[in-house]
Coordinates of C-alpha atoms (C1' of nucleotides) in Angstrom, one line a residue:
Chain A
M1 CA -18.7 -22.9 -12.5
S2 CA -18.5 -23.5 -8.8
K3 CA -18.9 -20.7 -6.3
V4 CA -16.0 -18.3 -6.1
A5 CA -13.7 -18.8 -3.1
T6 CA -10.6 -17.0 -2.2
R7 CA -8.2 -17.2 0.7
F8 CA -5.6 -15.3 2.4
A9 CA -2.9 -17.5 3.8
P10 CA -0.3 -15.7 5.9
S11 CA 2.2 -17.4 8.2
P12 CA 2.3 -16.1 11.7
T13 CA 6.0 -15.7 11.8
G14 CA 6.0 -12.0 12.1
P15 CA 3.7 -9.0 12.0
L16 CA 1.6 -8.7 8.9
H17 CA 2.8 -5.8 6.8
I18 CA 0.6 -3.7 4.6
G19 CA 1.5 -5.6 1.4
G20 CA -0.2 -8.6 3.1
I21 CA -3.1 -6.5 4.1
R22 CA -3.5 -5.4 0.5
T23 CA -3.4 -9.0 -0.7
A24 CA -6.0 -9.9 1.8
L25 CA -8.1 -6.9 0.7
F26 CA -7.9 -7.9 -2.9
N27 CA -8.9 -11.4 -2.2
W28 CA -11.8 -10.4 0.0
L29 CA -13.0 -7.8 -2.5
F30 CA -12.8 -10.2 -5.4
A31 CA -14.8 -12.9 -3.5
K32 CA -17.4 -10.4 -2.4
N33 CA -17.7 -8.9 -5.9
N34 CA -18.5 -12.4 -7.0
N35 CA -20.8 -13.2 -4.1
G36 CA -18.2 -15.8 -3.1
S37 CA -16.5 -16.7 0.2
F38 CA -13.2 -15.5 1.6
Y39 CA -11.2 -17.7 3.9
L40 CA -8.4 -17.0 6.2
R41 CA -5.9 -19.8 6.5
I42 CA -3.0 -19.6 9.1
E43 CA 0.0 -21.3 7.8
D44 CA 1.6 -22.2 11.1
T45 CA 3.6 -25.3 10.0
D46 CA 7.0 -23.6 10.8
K47 CA 6.9 -24.6 14.5
E48 CA 10.0 -22.7 15.3
R49 CA 9.0 -19.3 14.1
S50 CA 5.2 -19.4 14.4
K51 CA 3.9 -17.4 17.3
D52 CA 0.5 -17.0 18.8
K53 CA 1.0 -13.3 19.2
Y54 CA 1.6 -12.9 15.4
K55 CA -1.6 -14.9 14.7
E56 CA -3.4 -12.5 16.9
Q57 CA -1.8 -9.6 15.2
I58 CA -2.9 -10.8 11.8
T59 CA -6.5 -11.3 12.8
E60 CA -6.6 -8.0 14.6
S61 CA -5.1 -6.2 11.5
L62 CA -7.7 -7.7 9.2
K63 CA -10.5 -6.8 11.6
W64 CA -9.1 -3.2 11.8
I65 CA -9.1 -2.7 8.1
G66 CA -12.5 -4.2 7.7
V67 CA -11.7 -7.5 6.0
E68 CA -13.8 -10.4 7.4
N69 CA -13.3 -14.0 6.7
D70 CA -16.1 -16.4 6.1
G71 CA -16.3 -19.3 8.5
D72 CA -13.7 -20.1 11.0
E73 CA -10.1 -19.6 10.3
Y74 CA -8.4 -22.6 8.9
I75 CA -5.3 -23.8 10.8
Q76 CA -2.9 -25.5 8.5
S77 CA -1.0 -27.4 11.2
K78 CA -4.2 -29.3 12.0
K79 CA -4.3 -30.7 8.5
I80 CA -0.7 -32.1 8.3
E81 CA -2.1 -35.7 8.2
D82 CA -4.0 -34.9 5.0
H83 CA -0.9 -33.4 3.4
I84 CA 1.1 -36.5 4.2
K85 CA -1.5 -38.7 2.8
V86 CA -1.3 -36.9 -0.5
A87 CA 2.4 -37.2 -0.5
N88 CA 2.1 -41.0 -0.1
I89 CA -0.4 -41.1 -2.9
L90 CA 2.0 -39.2 -5.1
L91 CA 4.7 -41.7 -4.1
E92 CA 2.5 -44.7 -4.9
K93 CA 1.5 -43.3 -8.3
G94 CA 5.1 -42.6 -9.2
F95 CA 4.8 -38.9 -9.2
A96 CA 7.3 -38.7 -6.3
Y97 CA 10.3 -40.5 -5.1
K98 CA 12.4 -40.9 -2.0
C99 CA 15.7 -39.1 -2.0
Y100 CA 18.5 -40.3 0.2
C101 CA 20.8 -37.5 -0.1
S102 CA 22.2 -36.3 3.2
T103 CA 21.8 -32.7 4.2
E104 CA 25.6 -32.4 4.0
E105 CA 25.7 -33.7 0.4
I106 CA 23.1 -31.2 -0.7
E107 CA 24.7 -28.3 1.1
E108 CA 28.0 -29.2 -0.6
Q109 CA 26.4 -29.2 -4.0
K110 CA 24.9 -25.8 -3.4
L111 CA 28.2 -24.4 -2.2
R112 CA 29.9 -25.8 -5.3
A113 CA 27.2 -24.3 -7.6
K114 CA 27.7 -21.0 -5.9
Q115 CA 31.4 -21.0 -6.4
K116 CA 31.0 -21.9 -10.0
K117 CA 28.4 -19.2 -10.3
I118 CA 26.0 -21.6 -11.9
P119 CA 22.4 -22.0 -10.6
Y120 CA 21.9 -24.8 -8.2
L121 CA 19.4 -27.4 -9.1
Y122 CA 19.0 -30.7 -7.3
D123 CA 20.7 -33.2 -9.7
R124 CA 17.7 -35.7 -9.4
K125 CA 20.2 -38.3 -8.3
W126 CA 17.6 -40.6 -6.7
R127 CA 14.8 -40.0 -9.2
D128 CA 15.5 -43.4 -11.0
K129 CA 17.7 -45.2 -8.5
P130 CA 16.4 -48.3 -7.1
E131 CA 15.4 -48.4 -3.5
T132 CA 17.8 -51.3 -3.0
E133 CA 20.7 -49.0 -3.1
A134 CA 19.3 -46.8 -0.3
P135 CA 21.6 -46.2 2.6
K136 CA 20.2 -47.6 5.8
D137 CA 21.2 -44.7 8.1
I138 CA 19.5 -41.9 6.2
N139 CA 15.9 -40.8 6.6
P140 CA 14.8 -39.9 3.0
V141 CA 12.9 -36.8 1.9
I142 CA 10.1 -37.2 -0.6
R143 CA 10.7 -35.2 -3.8
F144 CA 8.2 -34.5 -6.5
K145 CA 9.1 -35.8 -9.9
S146 CA 9.0 -32.6 -11.7
K147 CA 8.6 -32.4 -15.5
I148 CA 12.0 -32.2 -17.3
K149 CA 11.0 -31.7 -21.0
G150 CA 8.9 -29.1 -22.5
N151 CA 7.4 -25.9 -21.3
S152 CA 4.6 -25.0 -18.9
I153 CA 2.3 -22.1 -19.2
L154 CA 0.6 -20.3 -16.4
K155 CA -2.5 -18.4 -17.5
D156 CA -2.3 -15.7 -15.0
L157 CA -5.3 -13.4 -14.6
V158 CA -3.1 -10.4 -13.9
Q159 CA 0.2 -11.1 -15.7
G160 CA -1.2 -12.9 -18.7
D161 CA 0.4 -16.1 -20.0
V162 CA 3.7 -16.8 -18.3
E163 CA 5.8 -19.6 -20.0
I164 CA 8.7 -21.3 -18.3
E165 CA 11.0 -24.2 -19.2
N166 CA 10.2 -27.2 -17.1
S167 CA 13.8 -28.1 -16.7
T168 CA 14.3 -25.0 -14.6
I169 CA 11.9 -26.4 -11.9
E170 CA 13.8 -28.8 -9.7
D171 CA 12.4 -31.9 -8.0
F172 CA 11.2 -30.1 -5.0
I173 CA 10.8 -31.6 -1.6
I174 CA 7.2 -32.3 -0.5
L175 CA 8.0 -34.3 2.6
R176 CA 11.0 -33.6 4.9
N177 CA 13.1 -36.3 6.4
D178 CA 11.2 -35.8 9.6
G179 CA 8.1 -36.7 7.6
S180 CA 6.6 -33.2 7.8
P181 CA 5.1 -31.7 4.6
T182 CA 6.6 -28.6 3.0
Y183 CA 4.9 -25.4 1.9
N184 CA 4.2 -26.3 -1.8
L185 CA 2.5 -29.5 -0.9
S186 CA 0.5 -28.2 2.1
A187 CA -0.7 -25.1 0.3
C188 CA -2.2 -26.9 -2.7
V189 CA -3.7 -29.7 -0.6
D190 CA -5.4 -27.0 1.5
D191 CA -6.5 -25.0 -1.4
H192 CA -7.9 -28.0 -3.0
Q193 CA -9.7 -29.1 0.2
M194 CA -11.1 -25.6 0.8
N195 CA -12.4 -25.5 -2.8
V196 CA -10.4 -22.3 -3.4
T197 CA -11.3 -21.2 -7.0
H198 CA -9.0 -18.1 -7.3
I199 CA -5.7 -17.8 -5.8
I200 CA -4.7 -14.2 -5.6
R201 CA -1.3 -13.7 -4.0
G202 CA 1.9 -11.8 -4.3
D203 CA 4.1 -12.0 -7.3
D204 CA 6.8 -13.6 -5.3
H205 CA 4.8 -16.8 -5.4
K206 CA 4.9 -17.1 -9.2
I207 CA 7.6 -19.8 -9.4
N208 CA 5.8 -21.8 -6.7
T209 CA 2.8 -21.9 -8.9
F210 CA 4.6 -23.9 -11.4
K211 CA 5.3 -26.5 -8.8
Q212 CA 1.9 -26.5 -7.3
M213 CA 0.2 -26.8 -10.7
Q214 CA 2.1 -30.0 -11.2
I215 CA 0.7 -31.5 -8.0
Y216 CA -2.8 -30.6 -9.1
I217 CA -2.3 -32.3 -12.3
A218 CA -0.7 -35.4 -10.8
M219 CA -3.6 -35.6 -8.4
N220 CA -6.1 -35.0 -11.1
W221 CA -7.6 -32.1 -9.3
E222 CA -9.3 -29.2 -10.9
L223 CA -6.8 -26.4 -11.4
P224 CA -7.8 -23.1 -9.6
S225 CA -7.2 -19.7 -11.4
F226 CA -4.2 -17.8 -10.4
A227 CA -3.6 -14.1 -10.2
H228 CA -0.2 -12.8 -9.1
I229 CA -0.3 -9.2 -8.0
P230 CA 2.8 -7.0 -8.1
L231 CA 4.5 -6.4 -4.9
I232 CA 4.5 -3.1 -2.9
H233 CA 8.0 -1.6 -2.9
T234 CA 9.5 0.8 -0.4
T235 CA 10.5 4.3 -1.5
E236 CA 13.8 2.7 -2.4
G237 CA 12.2 0.4 -4.8
K238 CA 12.7 -2.9 -2.9
K239 CA 10.2 -5.5 -1.7
L240 CA 8.5 -4.4 1.4
S241 CA 9.5 -6.5 4.3
K242 CA 8.3 -6.8 8.0
R243 CA 11.5 -5.1 9.0
D244 CA 10.8 -1.9 7.1
K245 CA 9.7 1.2 8.7
A246 CA 6.1 2.2 8.3
S247 CA 5.2 -1.3 7.1
T248 CA 2.9 -2.7 9.7
L249 CA -0.6 -1.5 10.5
D250 CA 0.4 -0.3 13.9
D251 CA 2.9 2.1 12.3
Y252 CA -0.2 3.8 10.7
S253 CA -2.7 3.5 13.5
K254 CA -0.3 5.0 16.0
I255 CA 0.0 8.2 14.1
G256 CA -3.8 8.4 13.7
I257 CA -4.5 7.0 10.3
M258 CA -8.0 5.6 10.1
P259 CA -8.9 2.3 8.7
Q260 CA -11.1 3.5 6.0
A261 CA -8.4 5.8 4.7
L262 CA -5.7 3.1 4.6
R263 CA -8.2 0.7 3.1
N264 CA -9.0 3.2 0.3
Y265 CA -5.2 4.0 -0.2
L266 CA -4.3 0.3 -0.4
L267 CA -7.2 -0.4 -2.8
R268 CA -5.9 2.3 -5.2
L269 CA -2.3 1.2 -4.9
G270 CA -1.8 -0.9 -7.9
W271 CA -5.5 -1.1 -8.8
S272 CA -7.6 1.6 -10.6
Y273 CA -11.1 2.1 -11.7
K274 CA -11.1 4.9 -14.3
D275 CA -10.4 8.1 -12.5
K276 CA -12.2 7.3 -9.3
E277 CA -10.2 7.9 -6.2
I278 CA -12.6 7.5 -3.3
F279 CA -14.3 4.3 -2.7
T280 CA -16.7 3.5 0.1
K281 CA -16.4 -0.1 1.3
E282 CA -19.6 -0.9 -0.7
E283 CA -18.4 0.8 -3.8
S284 CA -15.1 -1.0 -3.7
I285 CA -16.9 -4.4 -3.5
K286 CA -19.0 -3.3 -6.4
C287 CA -16.2 -2.0 -8.6
F288 CA -13.4 -4.4 -7.8
N289 CA -12.0 -6.5 -10.6
L290 CA -8.7 -8.2 -11.5
E291 CA -8.5 -6.3 -14.8
G292 CA -7.9 -3.1 -13.0
I293 CA -4.7 -4.4 -11.3
G294 CA -1.6 -3.0 -12.8
K295 CA 1.5 -5.1 -13.8
S296 CA 4.2 -3.1 -12.2
P297 CA 5.1 -2.8 -8.6
S298 CA 4.1 0.3 -6.8
K299 CA 5.8 2.4 -4.2
L300 CA 4.4 3.5 -0.9
D301 CA 3.7 7.2 -0.7
M302 CA 3.1 8.6 2.8
S303 CA 1.8 12.0 1.6
R304 CA -0.9 10.3 -0.2
I305 CA -1.9 8.2 2.8
L306 CA -2.0 11.4 4.8
S307 CA -4.1 13.2 2.2
M308 CA -6.5 10.2 2.0
N309 CA -6.8 10.3 5.8
E310 CA -7.5 14.0 5.7
H311 CA -10.3 13.4 3.3
Y312 CA -11.9 10.9 5.6
I313 CA -11.5 13.0 8.6
K314 CA -13.3 15.8 6.9
S315 CA -16.0 13.7 5.4
I316 CA -17.1 11.0 7.8
D317 CA -19.8 11.4 10.3
E318 CA -18.7 13.3 13.4
N319 CA -20.0 10.7 15.8
D320 CA -17.9 8.1 14.0
L321 CA -15.0 10.5 14.1
Y322 CA -15.3 11.1 17.8
D323 CA -15.5 7.3 18.5
Q324 CA -12.3 6.8 16.5
L325 CA -10.6 9.8 18.2
S326 CA -11.4 8.8 21.6
N327 CA -10.3 5.2 20.9
Y328 CA -7.1 6.5 19.4
C329 CA -6.4 8.8 22.4
E330 CA -7.0 6.1 24.9
I331 CA -4.6 3.7 23.2
Y332 CA -1.8 6.1 22.2
K333 CA -2.2 9.3 24.1
E334 CA -4.4 9.8 27.1
K335 CA -8.0 9.0 27.8
I336 CA -10.4 11.8 27.1
P337 CA -12.0 12.6 30.5
N338 CA -15.8 11.9 30.6
E339 CA -16.6 15.5 31.5
K340 CA -14.7 16.7 28.3
M341 CA -16.5 14.3 26.0
E342 CA -19.3 16.6 24.9
K343 CA -17.0 19.6 24.5
I344 CA -14.6 17.7 22.2
K345 CA -17.5 16.3 20.3
S346 CA -19.0 19.7 19.7
S347 CA -15.7 21.2 18.8
L348 CA -14.9 18.6 16.2
T349 CA -16.3 20.7 13.4
F350 CA -13.4 23.2 13.7
L351 CA -10.8 20.8 15.2
K352 CA -10.9 18.5 12.2
N353 CA -10.4 21.2 9.7
K354 CA -6.8 21.6 10.7
A355 CA -6.0 17.9 10.9
K356 CA -4.6 15.2 8.6
T357 CA -4.5 12.6 11.4
L358 CA -6.3 11.7 14.6
E359 CA -3.0 12.7 16.3
D360 CA -3.4 16.2 14.8
I361 CA -6.9 16.5 16.2
Y362 CA -5.6 15.3 19.6
N363 CA -2.9 18.0 19.5
N364 CA -5.4 20.6 18.6
S365 CA -7.7 19.6 21.4
K366 CA -5.2 19.3 24.1
Y367 CA -6.2 22.7 25.5
I368 CA -9.6 21.4 26.0
I369 CA -8.6 18.0 27.4
N370 CA -6.1 19.4 29.9
D371 CA -7.1 22.2 32.4
V372 CA -3.5 23.1 33.0
V373 CA -1.8 24.9 30.2
N374 CA 1.8 23.9 29.5
F375 CA 3.8 26.9 28.3
N376 CA 7.1 26.9 26.6
Q377 CA 9.5 29.6 27.5
E378 CA 10.0 30.9 23.9
D379 CA 6.3 31.5 23.6
L380 CA 6.1 33.1 27.0
K381 CA 8.6 35.7 25.9
L382 CA 6.0 37.0 23.4
I383 CA 3.8 38.0 26.3
D384 CA 5.3 41.4 27.0
E385 CA 4.0 44.4 28.9
N386 CA 1.9 45.4 25.9
A387 CA 0.4 42.0 25.6
K388 CA -0.3 41.8 29.3
K389 CA -2.2 45.1 29.1
I390 CA -4.3 43.8 26.2
I391 CA -5.1 40.7 28.1
S392 CA -6.2 42.6 31.1
D393 CA -8.3 44.9 29.0
F394 CA -9.9 41.8 27.4
L395 CA -10.6 40.4 30.8
K396 CA -12.3 43.6 31.9
E397 CA -14.5 43.6 28.7
I398 CA -15.5 40.0 28.8
S399 CA -16.5 40.1 32.4
K400 CA -19.4 42.3 31.3
L401 CA -20.6 39.8 28.8
D402 CA -23.4 37.5 29.6
I403 CA -23.5 35.8 26.3
F404 CA -20.1 34.3 25.3
S405 CA -20.5 34.0 21.6
R406 CA -18.5 34.8 18.6
D407 CA -21.1 37.5 17.7
K408 CA -20.4 39.2 20.9
L409 CA -16.7 38.7 21.0
E410 CA -15.9 39.9 17.6
P411 CA -16.8 43.6 18.1
L412 CA -15.1 43.4 21.4
L413 CA -11.8 42.2 19.9
Q414 CA -12.0 44.7 17.0
N415 CA -12.4 47.4 19.6
L416 CA -9.4 46.2 21.5
I417 CA -7.3 46.2 18.3
K418 CA -8.2 49.9 17.7
L419 CA -7.7 50.9 21.4
N420 CA -4.2 49.4 21.5
N421 CA -3.3 50.5 18.0
T422 CA -2.4 47.1 16.9
N423 CA -3.5 44.4 14.5
F424 CA -5.4 41.1 14.9
K425 CA -2.2 39.2 15.6
G426 CA -1.3 41.7 18.3
V427 CA -4.4 40.6 20.2
G428 CA -4.9 37.1 19.0
Q429 CA -1.5 35.8 19.6
P430 CA -1.2 36.7 23.3
L431 CA -4.7 35.3 24.0
R432 CA -3.9 32.1 22.1
I433 CA -0.7 31.5 23.9
M434 CA -2.2 32.2 27.3
L435 CA -5.3 30.0 26.6
T436 CA -3.6 27.0 24.9
G437 CA 0.1 27.3 25.4
S438 CA 0.7 27.3 21.7
K439 CA 1.1 29.8 18.9
F440 CA -0.8 27.5 16.6
G441 CA -4.2 25.9 16.8
P442 CA -7.8 26.6 16.1
G443 CA -9.3 30.1 15.4
I444 CA -9.2 32.4 18.4
Y445 CA -13.1 32.6 18.5
D446 CA -13.3 28.8 18.4
I447 CA -10.9 28.7 21.3
L448 CA -12.7 31.2 23.3
T449 CA -16.2 29.8 22.8
S450 CA -15.1 26.2 23.2
L451 CA -13.5 27.0 26.5
G452 CA -16.4 29.1 27.8
K453 CA -16.2 32.4 29.8
D454 CA -15.4 31.0 33.1
E455 CA -12.5 28.9 31.9
V456 CA -11.2 31.7 29.8
I457 CA -11.1 34.0 32.8
K458 CA -9.5 31.4 34.9
R459 CA -6.7 30.9 32.4
L460 CA -6.1 34.6 31.7
D461 CA -6.4 36.0 35.2
K462 CA -3.0 34.9 36.4
N463 CA -1.1 38.1 36.8
Chain B
rG1 C1' 24.9 -16.4 -12.4
rG2 C1' 20.0 -18.8 -14.1
rU3 C1' 14.6 -18.3 -14.8
rC4 C1' 10.5 -15.1 -14.9
rC5 C1' 8.3 -10.2 -14.6
rC6 C1' 8.0 -4.9 -15.1
rU7 C1' 8.9 0.3 -17.5
rU8 C1' 3.3 7.0 -19.0
rC9 C1' 4.5 13.6 -14.8
rG10 C1' 8.5 13.1 -8.3
rU11 C1' 4.4 9.3 -6.7
rC12 C1' -0.4 6.5 -7.7
rU13 C1' -2.6 6.0 -12.2
rA14 C1' -6.3 7.0 -17.1
rU15 C1' -5.6 5.9 -22.3
rC16 C1' -7.6 -0.6 -24.6
rG17 C1' -4.0 2.4 -33.0
rG18 C1' -6.0 8.6 -34.3
rU19 C1' -6.3 12.8 -27.4
rU20 C1' -3.8 19.9 -27.0
rA21 C1' -1.5 12.4 -23.3
rG22 C1' -6.5 13.1 -18.6
rG23 C1' -7.1 12.8 -13.1
rA24 C1' -5.3 12.5 -8.0
rC25 C1' -1.3 13.3 -4.3
rA26 C1' 3.0 16.1 -3.8
rC27 C1' 5.3 20.7 -5.5
rA28 C1' 5.3 26.2 -7.2
rU29 C1' 2.7 31.0 -7.6
rG30 C1' -1.5 34.0 -6.5
rG31 C1' -6.2 35.0 -3.8
rU32 C1' -9.4 34.4 0.7
rU33 C1' -8.1 34.2 6.0
rU34 C1' -7.4 35.0 12.4
rU35 C1' -1.8 32.1 13.8
rC36 C1' -1.1 27.1 11.7
rA37 C1' -4.1 25.2 8.3
rU38 C1' -8.4 24.8 5.2
rC39 C1' -10.5 26.6 0.8
rC40 C1' -10.3 28.7 -4.3
rA41 C1' -7.6 29.7 -8.8
rU42 C1' -3.4 29.1 -11.8
rG43 C1' 1.2 26.8 -13.2
rA44 C1' 5.3 23.5 -13.9
rA45 C1' 5.7 18.3 -14.7
rA46 C1' 5.5 12.0 -18.3
rG47 C1' 5.2 7.8 -22.8
rA48 C1' 13.4 4.6 -20.9
rG49 C1' 16.4 4.3 -25.7
rG50 C1' 16.6 2.2 -30.7
rG51 C1' 14.5 -0.5 -34.5
rG52 C1' 10.3 -2.4 -37.1
rU53 C1' 4.5 -3.3 -38.4
rU54 C1' 1.0 0.6 -40.0
rC55 C1' -1.7 6.0 -43.6
rG56 C1' -0.9 6.8 -38.2
rA57 C1' 2.0 4.4 -32.6
rU58 C1' 2.2 5.7 -25.5
rU59 C1' -0.8 1.6 -27.4
rC60 C1' 1.3 -4.3 -31.5
rC61 C1' 6.3 -6.9 -32.3
rC62 C1' 11.8 -7.3 -31.6
rC63 C1' 16.4 -5.5 -29.4
rU64 C1' 19.0 -2.7 -25.7
rA65 C1' 19.1 -0.4 -21.0
rG66 C1' 17.2 0.1 -16.2
rG67 C1' 14.4 -1.8 -12.1
rG68 C1' 12.2 -6.0 -9.5
rA69 C1' 10.9 -11.1 -7.9
rC70 C1' 12.4 -16.1 -7.3
rC71 C1' 16.4 -19.6 -7.1
rG72 C1' 15.4 -23.1 1.5
rC73 C1' 14.3 -30.1 4.3
rC74 C1' 10.7 -20.9 5.4
rA75 C1' 6.0 -19.8 4.1

RNA sequence: GGUCCCUUCGUCUAUCGGUUAGGACACAUGGUUUUCAUCCAUGAAAGAGGGGUUCGAUUCCCCUAGGGACCGCCA
């Protein structure tokens, strides 16, 4: 058997959504699992809607999630001549014919079918009509002479055998009246030329496969294997589209979801390997197979994405985490000042424990990043006379300290609690508010030691 | 409307004829704790319905119901 080759073939007519990302991931994983190649093909033949910015968004997205294509990306629009050639061969060999129906005529037929509530299927009017009857003023389209009798079976690697009546497949257009090829022609010519062995794509392409298989057979090309994976649904149970909320990668990256977490989540959405939940990139390549793909569509679950992200935040190397955090802050929040780098880095151990996302870490570390504390009036009300006294007592005590560590601070705070006849909250909350401007956040000792004695004094000594 | 596909806890799923139907997320309760969290423990939670086949069906077959996809001179 020839070397395994898969491809991901998006059209750059909108931002790639995570269903597409998952399809790409599965293709890539399958290829790598088989020591094969994974190609990226940009299907940019819709000149109206294809945009360079979307092409960039697609390649950026794949890069972000860690899916790398082998070789250069294949640009479909550059291969149009090849597609047309195949259409002409099909025509010569009698597998296709010219159809002289006008657009209006077809539209009318469709309308009538809709009114009668019967399915529209092109009536194959020109399938056997002699060319001599052709009107002079109409540019014909080329239609494929689809099988009328019998059944076809698709041996799908995920869905099993799918059987369909040939008569339900119409004589589809392969060349438009402007001479340009259509999707079903282009896709299978490209797949053939690229030596793609396994076509793994969304379930929504299943009917197309019956059309494309006929072209392969007519051209006497070796048929690739097909695997149609169930679509990802929204929480409402509908096919995910580009317009849906939380559907593109950016929707996730902007709230601080990390690529390895989303990769792992997407991998396990609709695919399983026993009870294993966490897969490194290497493990996923090693374990991936088509047998593990489920047959039913799966719904997106944000809480699971969050929890996966939390897992990676807590388990990845802190240098790596810092790099991702600093990158995230620069793009979506504010750049971490150079002089704060080391401080944030060394505080990551406690900052990350309270975070599900990079955004959470950023929020938790704002008090380090910004020297000026932003208070909200509600919190400030909690700083009453009592609290002010505790703060000033605290200031007096710490001024005596030469080592500003948890070991030294703990007895000091305990003493303060006793002295003021209060509990930990009574001391901790005012300090936390004055130091960070928030009632929530890291542990008070972590706040104190991460800020350092001088900064703590500076922030408390305001009265 | 036609064709095709799907159906195990709320969600993602395990099971490949014999299990107290397992895990993860979410949820609930309790504990640890320094706020918010984390962490630990415990709990509740599922085979759509009906027929077969079989000694035995979640698992195989059929029907019904529900859900989905496709039905472009888009890809």
